[in-house]
Short mmCIF file of C-alpha atoms in Angstrom, two decimals:
data_model
loop_
_atom_site.label_atom_id
_atom_site.label_comp_id
_atom_site.label_asym_id
_atom_site.label_seq_id
_atom_site.Cartn_x
_atom_site.Cartn_y
_atom_site.Cartn_z
CA UNK A 1 -2.67 -12.26 15.93
CA UNK A 2 0.40 -10.70 17.53
CA UNK A 3 2.07 -7.95 15.53
CA UNK A 4 5.16 -7.79 17.72
CA UNK A 5 3.77 -4.87 19.69
CA UNK A 6 3.62 -5.65 23.40
CA UNK A 7 1.13 -2.89 24.22
CA UNK A 8 -1.69 -1.07 22.52
CA UNK A 9 -0.77 2.08 20.68
CA UNK A 10 -2.87 5.16 21.27
CA UNK A 11 -3.40 7.87 18.69
CA UNK A 12 -5.43 10.91 17.75
CA UNK A 13 -7.41 11.06 14.49
CA UNK A 14 -7.29 14.18 12.33
CA UNK A 15 -9.05 13.78 8.97
CA UNK A 16 -7.81 10.30 7.94
CA UNK A 17 -4.41 10.45 9.66
CA UNK A 18 -3.61 9.09 13.12
CA UNK A 19 -0.94 10.94 15.09
CA UNK A 20 1.01 9.06 17.78
CA UNK A 21 2.34 11.27 20.57
CA UNK A 22 4.06 8.86 22.99
CA UNK A 23 7.77 8.66 22.00
CA UNK A 24 8.18 5.09 23.27
CA UNK A 25 5.29 4.01 21.03
CA UNK A 26 6.66 5.91 18.04
CA UNK A 27 10.03 4.25 18.46
CA UNK A 28 8.47 0.78 18.65
CA UNK A 29 6.30 1.42 15.60
CA UNK A 30 9.11 2.98 13.58
CA UNK A 31 11.45 0.06 14.31
CA UNK A 32 8.82 -2.29 12.88
CA UNK A 33 8.32 -0.24 9.71
CA UNK A 34 5.18 1.67 10.64
CA UNK A 35 4.55 5.40 10.35
CA UNK A 36 6.44 8.49 9.28
CA UNK A 37 7.69 11.69 10.84
CA UNK A 38 6.41 14.96 9.39
CA UNK A 39 6.90 18.35 11.03
CA UNK A 40 8.15 16.65 14.21
CA UNK A 41 4.94 14.60 14.47
CA UNK A 42 4.80 10.82 14.09
CA UNK A 43 1.78 9.70 12.11
CA UNK A 44 0.36 6.53 10.62
CA UNK A 45 -0.90 6.31 7.07
CA UNK A 46 -4.61 5.39 6.84
CA UNK A 47 -3.91 1.80 5.73
CA UNK A 48 -1.48 1.36 8.65
CA UNK A 49 -4.06 2.67 11.12
CA UNK A 50 -6.72 0.38 9.69
CA UNK A 51 -4.35 -2.58 9.93
CA UNK A 52 -3.38 -1.94 13.55
CA UNK A 53 -7.00 -1.25 14.50
CA UNK A 54 -8.15 -4.41 12.69
CA UNK A 55 -5.76 -6.47 14.83
CA UNK A 56 -6.75 -4.61 18.02
CA UNK A 57 -3.29 -3.04 18.48
CA UNK A 58 -4.43 0.58 18.18
CA UNK A 59 -6.82 2.79 20.11
CA UNK A 60 -7.93 5.89 18.20
CA UNK A 61 -9.53 8.95 19.77
CA UNK A 62 -11.20 11.91 18.14
CA UNK A 63 -12.65 14.58 20.42
CA UNK A 64 -12.78 12.18 23.40
CA UNK A 65 -14.59 9.54 21.32
CA UNK A 66 -13.14 6.11 20.49
CA UNK A 67 -13.06 5.31 16.78
CA UNK A 68 -13.72 1.71 15.73
CA UNK A 69 -12.64 -0.01 12.51
CA UNK A 70 -15.87 0.63 10.59
CA UNK A 71 -15.95 4.32 11.48
CA UNK A 72 -12.29 4.73 10.53
CA UNK A 73 -12.93 2.98 7.19
CA UNK A 74 -15.90 5.28 6.48
CA UNK A 75 -13.74 8.30 7.33
CA UNK A 76 -10.82 7.15 5.17
CA UNK A 77 -13.06 6.46 2.16
CA UNK A 78 -14.02 10.15 2.14
CA UNK A 79 -10.36 11.00 1.45
CA UNK A 80 -9.34 7.98 -0.67
CA UNK A 81 -11.89 5.89 -2.54
CA UNK A 82 -9.27 3.13 -2.98
CA UNK A 83 -8.50 2.74 0.74
CA UNK A 84 -10.20 -0.66 1.03
CA UNK A 85 -8.03 -2.02 -1.80
CA UNK A 86 -4.92 -0.55 -0.18
CA UNK A 87 -5.88 -1.95 3.23
CA UNK A 88 -6.47 -5.46 1.86
CA UNK A 89 -3.12 -5.52 0.04
CA UNK A 90 -1.30 -3.99 3.00
CA UNK A 91 -2.84 -6.52 5.42
CA UNK A 92 -1.98 -9.42 3.13
CA UNK A 93 1.65 -8.37 2.69
CA UNK A 94 2.15 -7.55 6.39
CA UNK A 95 0.73 -10.90 7.50
CA UNK A 96 3.22 -12.55 5.11
CA UNK A 97 6.07 -10.83 6.97
CA UNK A 98 6.88 -7.94 4.64
CA UNK A 99 7.48 -4.35 5.69
CA UNK A 100 5.27 -2.18 3.51
CA UNK A 101 5.50 1.57 3.02
CA UNK A 102 3.55 4.05 0.92
CA UNK A 103 4.50 4.11 -2.77
CA UNK A 104 6.59 7.02 -3.99
CA UNK A 105 5.27 7.69 -7.41
CA UNK A 106 4.70 6.07 -10.78
CA UNK A 107 1.15 5.30 -9.67
CA UNK A 108 2.39 2.60 -7.30
CA UNK A 109 0.54 2.02 -4.07
CA UNK A 110 3.34 0.48 -2.00
CA UNK A 111 7.06 -0.03 -1.60
CA UNK A 112 7.76 -3.49 -0.25
CA UNK A 113 10.99 -4.55 1.44
CA UNK A 114 12.39 -8.05 1.35
CA UNK A 115 11.99 -9.87 4.64
CA UNK A 116 14.67 -8.72 7.06
CA UNK A 117 15.89 -5.93 4.77
CA UNK A 118 13.94 -2.96 6.15
CA UNK A 119 16.36 -0.32 7.41
CA UNK A 120 19.26 -2.12 5.70
CA UNK A 121 18.35 -2.03 2.00
CA UNK A 122 15.89 -0.06 -0.08
CA UNK A 123 12.56 -1.48 -1.14
CA UNK A 124 12.81 -4.25 -3.70
CA UNK A 125 9.25 -4.17 -5.04
CA UNK A 126 6.75 -1.53 -6.10
CA UNK A 127 3.16 -2.76 -5.94
CA UNK A 128 0.21 -1.54 -8.00
CA UNK A 129 -3.19 -2.46 -6.58
CA UNK A 130 -6.08 -3.25 -8.91
CA UNK A 131 -9.58 -4.37 -8.19
CA UNK A 132 -10.77 -7.09 -10.53
CA UNK A 133 -12.23 -5.46 -13.63
CA UNK A 134 -10.30 -2.19 -13.30
CA UNK A 135 -8.90 -1.02 -16.61
CA UNK A 136 -5.50 0.50 -17.28
CA UNK A 137 -4.11 1.69 -20.59
CA UNK A 138 -1.21 -0.54 -21.61
CA UNK A 139 0.96 2.40 -22.69
CA UNK A 140 0.57 4.05 -19.30
CA UNK A 141 1.40 0.79 -17.51
CA UNK A 142 4.41 0.17 -19.77
CA UNK A 143 5.77 3.65 -19.03
CA UNK A 144 5.48 3.03 -15.27
CA UNK A 145 7.15 -0.37 -15.59
CA UNK A 146 10.06 1.10 -17.56
CA UNK A 147 10.63 3.78 -14.90
CA UNK A 148 10.49 1.27 -12.05
CA UNK A 149 12.87 -1.17 -13.74
CA UNK A 150 15.33 1.66 -14.51
CA UNK A 151 15.41 2.32 -10.72
CA UNK A 152 16.36 -1.30 -10.06
CA UNK A 153 12.99 -2.19 -8.52
CA UNK A 154 10.61 -5.01 -9.41
CA UNK A 155 7.08 -4.01 -10.42
CA UNK A 156 4.25 -6.19 -9.08
CA UNK A 157 0.53 -6.00 -9.83
CA UNK A 158 -1.75 -7.07 -6.98
CA UNK A 159 -5.23 -7.95 -8.26
CA UNK A 160 -8.02 -8.25 -5.74
CA UNK A 161 -10.67 -10.68 -6.91
CA UNK A 162 -14.32 -10.13 -6.09
CA UNK A 163 -14.07 -12.67 -3.26
CA UNK A 164 -11.24 -10.64 -1.68
CA UNK A 165 -8.41 -13.00 -2.65
CA UNK A 166 -5.24 -11.23 -3.78
CA UNK A 167 -3.15 -12.55 -6.65
CA UNK A 168 0.29 -11.06 -7.32
CA UNK A 169 1.75 -10.82 -10.80
CA UNK A 170 5.41 -9.96 -11.29
CA UNK A 171 5.67 -7.93 -14.44
CA UNK A 172 8.59 -7.14 -16.65
CA UNK A 173 9.32 -4.83 -19.51
CA UNK A 174 7.21 -5.44 -22.56
CA UNK A 175 7.76 -4.26 -26.09
CA UNK A 176 4.98 -4.03 -28.62
CA UNK A 177 5.81 -3.96 -32.28
CA UNK A 178 4.15 -1.32 -34.38
CA UNK A 179 1.18 -2.81 -36.16
CA UNK A 180 1.91 -1.83 -39.74
CA UNK A 181 -0.33 -2.97 -42.51
CA UNK A 182 1.54 -3.56 -45.75
CA UNK A 183 -0.05 -3.48 -49.11
CA UNK A 184 0.69 -7.00 -50.35
CA UNK A 185 -2.30 -7.28 -52.61
CA UNK A 186 -0.48 -6.38 -55.83
CA UNK A 187 -1.08 -9.43 -57.94
#
């Protein structure tokens, strides 16, 4: 699968972060919605590195040793137990043509831009990733949804089934009535 990158990107692994040094590569990646600049260094988030490595577009070195996909996944799990879920959602959204960036709060995993809107408009969607069977308190989820909607974003829940299929649910504000028991037994 071609990711629109004409050459392989080379990076250095530190903990679970891959740093890209070549400015031409950083420009190409940045234009396509990958990576971030921090302290004058361009780095890829773990799910981005896994994605590019999965599609054979990235070469990762650590102390003169090449890092393959499985070793990178093992390394990333040490820092984030949910990295496989994030990688699967990220891969699915990227292969569908969306630019996907790290979430910025409210417990969301990703900001997702409409196709063709990256660099022009802000993210339209905030995605929460859940493995099938994961539990979330409804009050906590409702609070997150309210905050996201007040920002003009659309909250989406991405549920990964046991077989690895991802199902997306667009959610909206919900209101629960107080459950009040009235004493209507006066006969």
